[in-house]
Coordinates of C-alpha atoms and ligand atoms in Angstrom, one line a residue:
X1 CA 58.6 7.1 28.7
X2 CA 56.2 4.2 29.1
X3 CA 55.2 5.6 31.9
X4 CA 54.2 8.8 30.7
X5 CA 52.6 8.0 27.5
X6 CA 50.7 5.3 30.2
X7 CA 49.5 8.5 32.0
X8 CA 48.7 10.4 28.9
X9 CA 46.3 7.3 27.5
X10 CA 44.9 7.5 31.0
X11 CA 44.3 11.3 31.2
X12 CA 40.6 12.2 32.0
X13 CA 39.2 8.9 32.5
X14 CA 37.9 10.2 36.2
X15 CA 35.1 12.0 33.9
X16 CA 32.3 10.5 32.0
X17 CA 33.2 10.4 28.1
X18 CA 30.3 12.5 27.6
X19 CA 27.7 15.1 29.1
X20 CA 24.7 13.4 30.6
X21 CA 23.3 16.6 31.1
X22 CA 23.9 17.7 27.5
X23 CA 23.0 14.2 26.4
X24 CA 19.1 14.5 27.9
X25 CA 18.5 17.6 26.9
X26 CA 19.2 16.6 23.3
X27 CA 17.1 13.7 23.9
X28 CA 13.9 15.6 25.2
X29 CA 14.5 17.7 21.7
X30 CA 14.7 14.6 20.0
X31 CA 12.0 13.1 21.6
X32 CA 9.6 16.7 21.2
X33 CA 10.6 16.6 17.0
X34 CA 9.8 12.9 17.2
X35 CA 6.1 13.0 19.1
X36 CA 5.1 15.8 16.8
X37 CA 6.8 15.2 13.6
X38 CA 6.9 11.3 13.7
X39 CA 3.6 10.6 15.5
X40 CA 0.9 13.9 15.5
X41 CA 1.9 14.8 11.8
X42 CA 2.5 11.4 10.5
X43 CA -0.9 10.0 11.6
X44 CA -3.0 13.8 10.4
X45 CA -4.9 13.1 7.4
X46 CA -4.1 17.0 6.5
X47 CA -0.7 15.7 6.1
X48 CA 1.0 13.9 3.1
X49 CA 1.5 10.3 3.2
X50 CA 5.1 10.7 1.2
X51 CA 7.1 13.1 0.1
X52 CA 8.3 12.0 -3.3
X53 CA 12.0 12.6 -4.5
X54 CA 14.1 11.2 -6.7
X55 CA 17.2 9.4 -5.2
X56 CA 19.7 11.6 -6.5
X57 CA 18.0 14.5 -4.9
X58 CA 17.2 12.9 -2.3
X59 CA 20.9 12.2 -1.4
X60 CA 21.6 15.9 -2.4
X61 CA 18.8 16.9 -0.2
X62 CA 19.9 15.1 3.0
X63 CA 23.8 15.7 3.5
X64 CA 24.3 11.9 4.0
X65 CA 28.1 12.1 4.3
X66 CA 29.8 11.2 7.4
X67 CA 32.7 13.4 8.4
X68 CA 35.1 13.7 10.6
X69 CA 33.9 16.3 13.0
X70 CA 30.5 16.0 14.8
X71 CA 27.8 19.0 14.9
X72 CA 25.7 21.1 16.9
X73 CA 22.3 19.9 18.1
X74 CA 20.0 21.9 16.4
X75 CA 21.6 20.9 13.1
X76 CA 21.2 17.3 14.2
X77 CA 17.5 18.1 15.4
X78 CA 16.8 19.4 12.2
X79 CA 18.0 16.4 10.1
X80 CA 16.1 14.6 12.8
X81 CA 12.7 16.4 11.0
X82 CA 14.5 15.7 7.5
X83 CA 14.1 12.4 8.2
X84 CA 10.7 12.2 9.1
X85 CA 10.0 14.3 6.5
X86 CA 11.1 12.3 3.4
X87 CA 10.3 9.4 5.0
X88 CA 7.1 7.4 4.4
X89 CA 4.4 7.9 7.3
X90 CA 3.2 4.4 7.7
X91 CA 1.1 5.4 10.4
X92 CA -0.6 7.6 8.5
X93 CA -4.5 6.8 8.3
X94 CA -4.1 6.7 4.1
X95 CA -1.5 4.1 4.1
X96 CA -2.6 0.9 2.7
X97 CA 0.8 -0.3 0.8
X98 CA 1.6 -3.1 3.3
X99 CA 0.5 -5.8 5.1
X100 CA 1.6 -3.3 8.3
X101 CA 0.0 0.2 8.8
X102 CA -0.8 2.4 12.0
X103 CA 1.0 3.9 14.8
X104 CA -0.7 2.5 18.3
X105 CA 0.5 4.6 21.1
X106 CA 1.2 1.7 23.5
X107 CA 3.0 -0.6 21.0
X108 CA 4.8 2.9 20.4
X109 CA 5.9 3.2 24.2
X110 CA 6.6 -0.4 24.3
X111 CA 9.2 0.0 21.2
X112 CA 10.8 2.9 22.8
X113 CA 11.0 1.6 26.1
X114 CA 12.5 -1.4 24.9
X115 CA 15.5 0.8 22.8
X116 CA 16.4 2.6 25.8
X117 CA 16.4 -0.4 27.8
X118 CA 18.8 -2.0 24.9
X119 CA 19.4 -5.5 25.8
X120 CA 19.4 -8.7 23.9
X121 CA 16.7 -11.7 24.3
X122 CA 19.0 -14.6 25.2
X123 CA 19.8 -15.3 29.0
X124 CA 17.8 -14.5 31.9
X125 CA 20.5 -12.8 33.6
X126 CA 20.6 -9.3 30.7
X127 CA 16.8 -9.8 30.1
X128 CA 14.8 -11.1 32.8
X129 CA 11.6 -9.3 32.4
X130 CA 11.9 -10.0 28.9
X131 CA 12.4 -13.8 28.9
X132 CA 9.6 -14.4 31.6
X133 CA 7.3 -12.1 29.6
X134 CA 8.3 -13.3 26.3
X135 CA 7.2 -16.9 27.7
X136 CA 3.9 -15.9 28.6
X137 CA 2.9 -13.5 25.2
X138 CA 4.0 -16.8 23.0
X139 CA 1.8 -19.3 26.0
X140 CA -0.9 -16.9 24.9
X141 CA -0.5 -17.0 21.3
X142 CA -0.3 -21.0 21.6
X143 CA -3.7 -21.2 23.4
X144 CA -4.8 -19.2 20.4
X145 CA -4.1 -21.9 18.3
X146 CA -5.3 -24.2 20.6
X147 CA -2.3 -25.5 22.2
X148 CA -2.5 -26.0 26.0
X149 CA 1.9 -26.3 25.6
X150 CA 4.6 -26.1 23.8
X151 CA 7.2 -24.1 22.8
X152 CA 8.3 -20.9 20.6
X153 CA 10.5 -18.3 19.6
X154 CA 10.1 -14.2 18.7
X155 CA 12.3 -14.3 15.4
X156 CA 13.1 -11.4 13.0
X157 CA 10.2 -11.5 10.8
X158 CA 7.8 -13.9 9.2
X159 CA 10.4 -15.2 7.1
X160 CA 12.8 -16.2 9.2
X161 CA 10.2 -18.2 11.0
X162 CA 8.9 -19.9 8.0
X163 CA 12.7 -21.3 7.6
X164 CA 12.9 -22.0 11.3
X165 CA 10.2 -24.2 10.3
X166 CA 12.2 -25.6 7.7
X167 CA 14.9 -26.7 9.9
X168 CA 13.2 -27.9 12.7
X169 CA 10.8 -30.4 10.5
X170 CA 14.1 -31.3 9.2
X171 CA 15.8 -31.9 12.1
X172 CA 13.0 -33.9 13.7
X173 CA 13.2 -36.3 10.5
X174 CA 16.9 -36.1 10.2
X175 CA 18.7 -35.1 13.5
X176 CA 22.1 -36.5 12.1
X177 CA 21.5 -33.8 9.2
X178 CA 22.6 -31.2 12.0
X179 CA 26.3 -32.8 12.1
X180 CA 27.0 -33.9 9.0
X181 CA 24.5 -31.7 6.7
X182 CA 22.7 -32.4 3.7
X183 CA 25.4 -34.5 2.1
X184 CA 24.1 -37.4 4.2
X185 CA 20.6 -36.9 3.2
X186 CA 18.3 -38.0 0.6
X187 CA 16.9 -35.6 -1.8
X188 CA 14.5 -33.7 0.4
X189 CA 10.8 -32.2 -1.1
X190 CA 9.1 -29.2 0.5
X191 CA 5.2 -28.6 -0.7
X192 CA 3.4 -25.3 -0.4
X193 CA 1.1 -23.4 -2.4
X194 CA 1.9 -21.8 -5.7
X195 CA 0.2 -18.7 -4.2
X196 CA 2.8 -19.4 -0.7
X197 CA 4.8 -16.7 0.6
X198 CA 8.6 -16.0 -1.3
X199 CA 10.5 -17.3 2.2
X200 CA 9.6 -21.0 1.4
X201 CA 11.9 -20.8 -2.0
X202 CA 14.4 -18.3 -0.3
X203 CA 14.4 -21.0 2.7
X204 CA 15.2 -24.1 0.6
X205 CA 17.7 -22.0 -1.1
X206 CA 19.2 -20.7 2.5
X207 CA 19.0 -24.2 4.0
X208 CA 20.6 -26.1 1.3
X209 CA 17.6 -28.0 0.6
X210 CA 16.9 -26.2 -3.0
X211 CA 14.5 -24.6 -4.4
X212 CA 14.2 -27.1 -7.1
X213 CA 12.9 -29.2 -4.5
X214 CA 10.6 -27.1 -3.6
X215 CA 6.6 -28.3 -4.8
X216 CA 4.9 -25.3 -5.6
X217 CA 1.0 -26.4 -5.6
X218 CA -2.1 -25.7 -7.6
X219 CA -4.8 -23.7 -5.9
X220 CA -8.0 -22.9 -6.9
X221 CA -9.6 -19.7 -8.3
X222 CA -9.5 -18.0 -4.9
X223 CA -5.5 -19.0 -4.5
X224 CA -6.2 -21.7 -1.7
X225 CA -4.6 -25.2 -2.0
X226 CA -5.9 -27.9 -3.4
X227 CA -5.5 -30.8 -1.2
X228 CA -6.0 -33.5 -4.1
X229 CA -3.1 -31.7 -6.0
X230 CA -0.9 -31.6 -2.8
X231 CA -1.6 -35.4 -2.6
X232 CA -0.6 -35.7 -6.2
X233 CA 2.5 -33.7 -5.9
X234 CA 3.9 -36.0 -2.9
X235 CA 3.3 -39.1 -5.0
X236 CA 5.3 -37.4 -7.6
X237 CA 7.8 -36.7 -5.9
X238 CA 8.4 -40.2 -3.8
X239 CA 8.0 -42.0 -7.6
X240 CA 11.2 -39.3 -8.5
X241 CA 13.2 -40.9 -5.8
X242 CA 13.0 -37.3 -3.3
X243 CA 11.9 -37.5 0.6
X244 CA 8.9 -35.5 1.5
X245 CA 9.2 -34.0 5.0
X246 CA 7.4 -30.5 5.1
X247 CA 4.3 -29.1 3.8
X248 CA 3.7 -25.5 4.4
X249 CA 0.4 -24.2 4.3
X250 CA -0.9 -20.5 3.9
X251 CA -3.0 -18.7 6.4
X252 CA -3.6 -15.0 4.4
X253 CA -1.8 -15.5 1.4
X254 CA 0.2 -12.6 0.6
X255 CA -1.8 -11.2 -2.6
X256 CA -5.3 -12.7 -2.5
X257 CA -5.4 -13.3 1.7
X258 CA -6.2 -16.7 1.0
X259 CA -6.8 -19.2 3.5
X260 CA -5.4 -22.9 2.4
X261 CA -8.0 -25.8 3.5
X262 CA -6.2 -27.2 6.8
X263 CA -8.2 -29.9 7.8
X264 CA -8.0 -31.7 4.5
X265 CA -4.2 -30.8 3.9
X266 CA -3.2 -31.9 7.4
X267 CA -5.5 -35.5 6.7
X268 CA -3.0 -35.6 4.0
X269 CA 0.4 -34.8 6.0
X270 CA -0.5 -37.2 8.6
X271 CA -1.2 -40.0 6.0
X272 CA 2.4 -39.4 4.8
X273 CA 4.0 -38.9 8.4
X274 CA 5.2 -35.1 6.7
X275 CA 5.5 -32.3 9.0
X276 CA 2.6 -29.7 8.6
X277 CA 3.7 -25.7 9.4
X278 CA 1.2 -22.9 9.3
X279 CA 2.1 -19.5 7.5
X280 CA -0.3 -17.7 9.4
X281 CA 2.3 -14.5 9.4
X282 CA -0.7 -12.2 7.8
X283 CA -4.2 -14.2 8.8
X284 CA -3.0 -15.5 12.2
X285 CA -4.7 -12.5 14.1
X286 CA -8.3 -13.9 12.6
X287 CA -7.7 -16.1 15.7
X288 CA -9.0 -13.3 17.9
X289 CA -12.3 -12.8 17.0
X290 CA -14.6 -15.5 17.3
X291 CA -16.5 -14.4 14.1
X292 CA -13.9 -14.9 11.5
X293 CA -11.2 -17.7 13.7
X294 CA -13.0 -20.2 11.3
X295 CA -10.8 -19.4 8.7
X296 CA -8.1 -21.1 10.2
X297 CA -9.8 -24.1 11.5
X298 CA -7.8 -26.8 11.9
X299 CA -4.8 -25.1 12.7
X300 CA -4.2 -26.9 15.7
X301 CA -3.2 -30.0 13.8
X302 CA 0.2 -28.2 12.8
X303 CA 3.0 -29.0 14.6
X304 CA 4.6 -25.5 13.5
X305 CA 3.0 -22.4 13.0
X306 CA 4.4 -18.5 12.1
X307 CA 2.3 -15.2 13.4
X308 CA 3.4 -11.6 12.5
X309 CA 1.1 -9.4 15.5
X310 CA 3.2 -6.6 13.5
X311 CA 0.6 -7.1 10.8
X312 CA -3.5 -6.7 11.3
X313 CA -2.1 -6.0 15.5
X314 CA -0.5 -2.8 14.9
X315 CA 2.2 -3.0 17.4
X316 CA 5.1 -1.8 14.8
X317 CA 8.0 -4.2 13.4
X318 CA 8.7 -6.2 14.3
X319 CA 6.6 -9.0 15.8
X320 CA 7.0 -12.3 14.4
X321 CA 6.3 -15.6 16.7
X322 CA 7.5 -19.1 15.9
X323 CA 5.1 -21.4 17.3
X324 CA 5.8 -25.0 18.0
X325 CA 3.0 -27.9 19.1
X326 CA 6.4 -30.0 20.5
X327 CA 7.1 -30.3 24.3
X328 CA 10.1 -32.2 23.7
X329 CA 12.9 -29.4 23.7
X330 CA 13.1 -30.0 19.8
X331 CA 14.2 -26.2 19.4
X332 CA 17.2 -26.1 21.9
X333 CA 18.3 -30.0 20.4
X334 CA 18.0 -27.9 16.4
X335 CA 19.4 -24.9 17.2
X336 CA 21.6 -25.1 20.8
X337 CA 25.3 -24.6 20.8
X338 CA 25.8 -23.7 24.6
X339 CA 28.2 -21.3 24.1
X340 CA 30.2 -21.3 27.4
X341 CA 30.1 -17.0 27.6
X342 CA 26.7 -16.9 27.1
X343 CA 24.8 -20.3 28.8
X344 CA 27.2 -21.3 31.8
X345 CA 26.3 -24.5 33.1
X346 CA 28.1 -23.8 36.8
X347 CA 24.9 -20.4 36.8
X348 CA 23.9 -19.5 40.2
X349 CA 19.7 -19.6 38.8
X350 CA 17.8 -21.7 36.8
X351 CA 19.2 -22.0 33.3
X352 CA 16.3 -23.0 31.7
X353 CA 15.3 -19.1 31.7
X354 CA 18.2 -18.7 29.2
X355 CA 16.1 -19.1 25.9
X356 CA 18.7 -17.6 23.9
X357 CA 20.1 -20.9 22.2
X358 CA 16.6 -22.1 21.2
X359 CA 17.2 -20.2 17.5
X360 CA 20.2 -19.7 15.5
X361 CA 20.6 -15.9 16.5
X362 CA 22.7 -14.9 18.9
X363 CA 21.8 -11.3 20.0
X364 CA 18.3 -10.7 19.6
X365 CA 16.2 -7.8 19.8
X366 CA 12.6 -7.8 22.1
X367 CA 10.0 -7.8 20.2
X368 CA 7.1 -9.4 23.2
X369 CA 6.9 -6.1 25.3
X370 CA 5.2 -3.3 22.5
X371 CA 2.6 -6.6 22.4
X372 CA 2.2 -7.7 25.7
X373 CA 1.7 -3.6 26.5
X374 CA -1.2 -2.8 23.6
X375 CA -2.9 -6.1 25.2
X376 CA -2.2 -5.3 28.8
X377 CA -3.6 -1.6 27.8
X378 CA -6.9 -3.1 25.6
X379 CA -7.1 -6.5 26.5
X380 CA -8.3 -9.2 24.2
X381 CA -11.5 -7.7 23.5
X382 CA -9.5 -5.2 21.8
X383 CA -7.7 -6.8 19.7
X384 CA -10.3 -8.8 18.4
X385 CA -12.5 -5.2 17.6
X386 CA -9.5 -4.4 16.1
X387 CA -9.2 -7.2 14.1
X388 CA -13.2 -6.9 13.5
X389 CA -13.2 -3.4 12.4
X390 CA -10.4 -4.3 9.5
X391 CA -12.8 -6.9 8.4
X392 CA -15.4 -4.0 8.4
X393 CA -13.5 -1.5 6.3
X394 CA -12.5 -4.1 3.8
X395 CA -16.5 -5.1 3.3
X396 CA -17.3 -1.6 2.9
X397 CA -14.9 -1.1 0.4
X398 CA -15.7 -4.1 -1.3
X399 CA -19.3 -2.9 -1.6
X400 CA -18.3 0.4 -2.9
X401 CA -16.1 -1.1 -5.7
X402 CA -19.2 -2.8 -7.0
X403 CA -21.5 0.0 -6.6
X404 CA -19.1 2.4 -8.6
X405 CA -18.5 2.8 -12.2
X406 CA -15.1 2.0 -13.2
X407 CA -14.1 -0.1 -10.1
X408 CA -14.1 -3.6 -10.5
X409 CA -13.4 -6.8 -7.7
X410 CA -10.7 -9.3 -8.9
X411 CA -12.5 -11.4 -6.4
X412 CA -15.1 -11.2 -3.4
X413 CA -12.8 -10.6 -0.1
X414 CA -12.7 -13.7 2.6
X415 CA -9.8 -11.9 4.5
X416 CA -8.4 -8.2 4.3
X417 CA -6.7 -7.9 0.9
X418 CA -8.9 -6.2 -1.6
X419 CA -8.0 -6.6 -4.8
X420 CA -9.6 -4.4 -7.8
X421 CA -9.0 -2.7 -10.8
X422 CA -9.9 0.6 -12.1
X423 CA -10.6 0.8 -15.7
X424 CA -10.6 4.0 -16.9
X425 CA -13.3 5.8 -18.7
X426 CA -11.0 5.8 -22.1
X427 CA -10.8 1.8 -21.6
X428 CA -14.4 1.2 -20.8
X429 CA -16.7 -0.8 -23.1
X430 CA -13.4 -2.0 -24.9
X431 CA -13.7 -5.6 -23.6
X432 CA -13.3 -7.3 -26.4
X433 CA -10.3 -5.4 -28.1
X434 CA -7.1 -7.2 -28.0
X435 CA -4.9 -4.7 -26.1
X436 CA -7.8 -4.5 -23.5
X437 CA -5.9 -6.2 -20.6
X438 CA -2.4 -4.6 -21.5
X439 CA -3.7 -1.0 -21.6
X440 CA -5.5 -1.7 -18.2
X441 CA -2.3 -3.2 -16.8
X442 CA -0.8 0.0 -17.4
X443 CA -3.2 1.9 -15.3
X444 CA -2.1 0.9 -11.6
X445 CA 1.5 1.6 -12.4
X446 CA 0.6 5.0 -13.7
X447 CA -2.2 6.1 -10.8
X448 CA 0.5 4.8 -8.0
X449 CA 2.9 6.9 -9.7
X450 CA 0.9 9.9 -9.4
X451 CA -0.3 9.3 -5.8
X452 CA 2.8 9.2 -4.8
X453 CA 4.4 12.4 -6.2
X454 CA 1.4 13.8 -5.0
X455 CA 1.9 12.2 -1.7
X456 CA -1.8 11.9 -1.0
X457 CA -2.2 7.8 0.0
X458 CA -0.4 4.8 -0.8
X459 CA -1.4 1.4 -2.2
X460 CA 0.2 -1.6 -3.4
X461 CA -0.5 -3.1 -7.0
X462 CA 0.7 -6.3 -9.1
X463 CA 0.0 -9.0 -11.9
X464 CA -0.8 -12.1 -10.4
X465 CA -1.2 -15.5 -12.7
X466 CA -3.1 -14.5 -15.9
X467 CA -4.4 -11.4 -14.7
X468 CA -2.5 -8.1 -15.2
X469 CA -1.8 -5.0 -12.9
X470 CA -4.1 -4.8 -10.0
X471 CA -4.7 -3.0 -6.8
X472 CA -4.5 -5.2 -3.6
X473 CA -5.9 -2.6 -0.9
X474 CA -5.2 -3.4 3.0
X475 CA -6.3 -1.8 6.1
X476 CA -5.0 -3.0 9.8
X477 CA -5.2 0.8 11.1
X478 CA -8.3 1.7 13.8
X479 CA -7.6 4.8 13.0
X480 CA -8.9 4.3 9.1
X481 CA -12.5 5.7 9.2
X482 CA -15.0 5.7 6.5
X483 CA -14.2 8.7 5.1
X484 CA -10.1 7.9 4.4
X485 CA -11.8 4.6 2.7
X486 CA -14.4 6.9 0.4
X487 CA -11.3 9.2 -0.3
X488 CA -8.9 6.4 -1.4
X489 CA -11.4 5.2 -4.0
X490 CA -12.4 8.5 -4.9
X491 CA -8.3 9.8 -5.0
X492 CA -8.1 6.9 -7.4
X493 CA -10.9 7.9 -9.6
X494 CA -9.1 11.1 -10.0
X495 CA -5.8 10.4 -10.4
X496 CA -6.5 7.9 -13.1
X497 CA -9.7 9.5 -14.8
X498 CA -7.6 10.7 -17.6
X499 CA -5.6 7.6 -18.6
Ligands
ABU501 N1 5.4 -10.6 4.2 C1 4.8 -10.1 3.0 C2 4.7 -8.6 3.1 C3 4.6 -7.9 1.9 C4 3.6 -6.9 1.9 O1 3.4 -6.1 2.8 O2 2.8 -6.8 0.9

């Protein structure tokens, strides 16, 4: 009886589980809905940007349910276009939501290639390609910086490499903190700008640290920190008792793209011994061209510094480097656990290739091969005209806002972001009445409402301080020309003429 129900379990296992054949073909389908759905149509300016529903319908609309019984390929092909459809084209030239936008061919290829090839960053033995070449994109990234060495990581997202940073300066101050954890600290202090990115308060909170320890500091009118403030805030917080270790500074600041003033702020880590770390997630590309790279000067004095090439570099999501100054294996010592199925000491080739324990992932996806293929295919002289032209179209915009009636700069641009109201021609010449500010808050809300059902661009708005509802306007795409910028401010004009 064992026996047979042995056999039975066993019963077809000389086959293949599955048709390759029937497999391939589904994937050239797949891959034919995908290259002229996904990519012609989603970058066409013809084409919408969105197409707006509400959740409810949209759940209707899509037949999420799973069931028990699978179906035939053209059904599956179909909700393959579903979802391209009702899904936002962030390649599209009129996308300006995010701090991300575009569709580059070769980053495209490289992201593809990489999900067929489906392996996971951590030894040399299931990613060799990958670890050598992830090794020589972050080298490359480092020189950037100006770091002849060092050491790095690619980690999901800009975030997580902002609290990488976290640990690490901890770590370096407090090694026994990795064994027995915070209870054997002091009260720790972490300083950044009050115009920082979220991930420094998420971090504190995350690492046990707190986000009540966390010094949020003044910056100016254009949202950079002020280095005399910074200074104040660490005496503050000695006189309370709490350890500084950390101060993060902002390279492109998420709202205004605000650069913080390194040279002075890293005068002041290195008079406190405090570990310096670079959010340079959104401005770190402005390293590339040698007419705007002196917005970051001075970012060779961090030891720590975070890069998102998934940004102004086009090359898709994600990208995000962790960049480290230290030679001294400080990552592996932080994070390393040499798990005995993964990092066998007793391996027949040299196990320093196994990067995989430098971070606290285990699996890991590739993210160096879509970037080392767009440079490999333009070279650096293309990225930095990339980076150049989206300098360009921000200028140009910013020139139209103040040539236009109606449009009006929250401030001149230094980086990408361009951030302006519209004031509508019911609001203009009212100034001086008191709802002047809320009514005109209310007009970004209600135009991005309107683009959207309408499906013709997409653009990001918010408060920010004491100023209400404004747009912030970004463009990383090449394929932006002058004529998607003249239509977004003119699309704006009309969607909100009559509020
Ligand atoms: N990491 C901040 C991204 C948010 C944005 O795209 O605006």
């Amino acid at each position: 009886m064992a026996e047979e129900s042995g056999a039975g379990a066993m019963a077809g296992l000389e086959h293949p589980g599955w048709d390759p054949a029937l497999g391939e073909e589904f994937l050239r389908e797949a891959l034919r809905v995908l290259l002229e759905d996904a990519v012609r149509k989603g970058t066409d300016v013809t084409e919408k940007v969105c197409e707006w529903r509400e959740p409810l319908e949209l759940r209707e609309l899509l037949d999420l349910e799973l069931r028990s019984c699978g179906e035939p390929p053209e059904r599956l092909l179909q909700r393959c276009r579903d979802v391209v459809r009702y899904s936002v084209k962030t390649g599209h030239p009129r996308f300006f939501n995010q701090l991300f936008s575009g569709l580059d061919p070769h980053a495209l290829a490289g992201r593809l290639f990489t999900e067929a090839l489906n392996t996971s960053q951590y030894t040399f033995e299931v990613a060799p390609v990958f670890v050598l070449m992830e090794g020589v994109v972050l080298a490359k990234l480092r020189e950037l910086v100006g770091w002849s060495s060092g050491d790095g990581i690619f980690a999901p997202g800009g975030s997580m490499c902002n609290m990488y940073a976290m640990n690490v300066a901890r770590f370096q101050r407090f090694p026994e903190c990795r064994s027995l954890g915070m209870a054997a600290l002091p009260r720790l202090a972490v300083f950044t700008s009050c115009d920082s990115h979220y991930s420094i308060e998420k971090g504190a909170a995350f690492l046990g640290i707190g986000t009540d320890n966390v010094h949020l500091v003044a910056t100016d009118e254009r949202g950079k920190m002020i280095p005399e403030e910074l200074e104040k805030e660490i005496q503050k917080a000695k006189a309370e008792g709490a350890e500084p270790f950390l101060v993060c500074a902002t390279c492109g600041t998420t709202v205004l793209g605000a650069f913080d003033p390194l040279g002075a702020i890293a005068d002041v880590c290195e008079r406190h011994g405090l570990w310096l770390h670079v959010d340079a997630a959104w401005g770190g590309s402005a390293l590339l061209s040698s007419k705007h790279r002196h917005l970051l000067a001075g970012i060779e004095r961090a030891h720590s510094v975070t890069w998102n090439p998934h940004k102004m570099l086009t090359v898709g999501l994600q990208c995000s480097a962790f960049l480290l100054r230290d030679t001294s294996g400080l990552l592996q010592r932080c994070f390393g656990s040499g798990a005995t199925y993964l990092f066998q000491r007793d391996k027949f080739y040299d196990m320093s290739y196994d990067t995989g324990d430098k971070t606290p992932q285990c699996g890991r996806r590739v993210d160096c091969f879509k970037l080392w293929l767009l440079w490999k295919a333009i070279g650096t002289q293309g990225l930095a005209q990339r980076v150049e032209r989206a300098f360009a179209c921000s200028r140009y915009l910013a020139e139209e806002v103040k040539r236009r009636d109606g449009f009006k700069l929250v401030m001149e641009p230094e980086f990408i972001n361009l951030c302006f109201w519209f004031v509508p021609p019911s609001l203009r010449g009212r100034e001086s009445c008191p709802d002047y500010w809320s009514s005109l808050g209310k007009v970004a809300p209600a135009i991005k409402e309107r683009m959207m059902k309408k499906g013709s661009m997409m653009v990001g708005y918010q408060p920010h301080g004491t100023r209400v509802n404004f747009f912030r306007q970004i463009v990383t795409s090449p394929a932006v020309t002058r004529a998607d910028l003249d239509f977004f401010l003119d699309e704006i004009e009309r969607l909100g003429w009559d509020l």
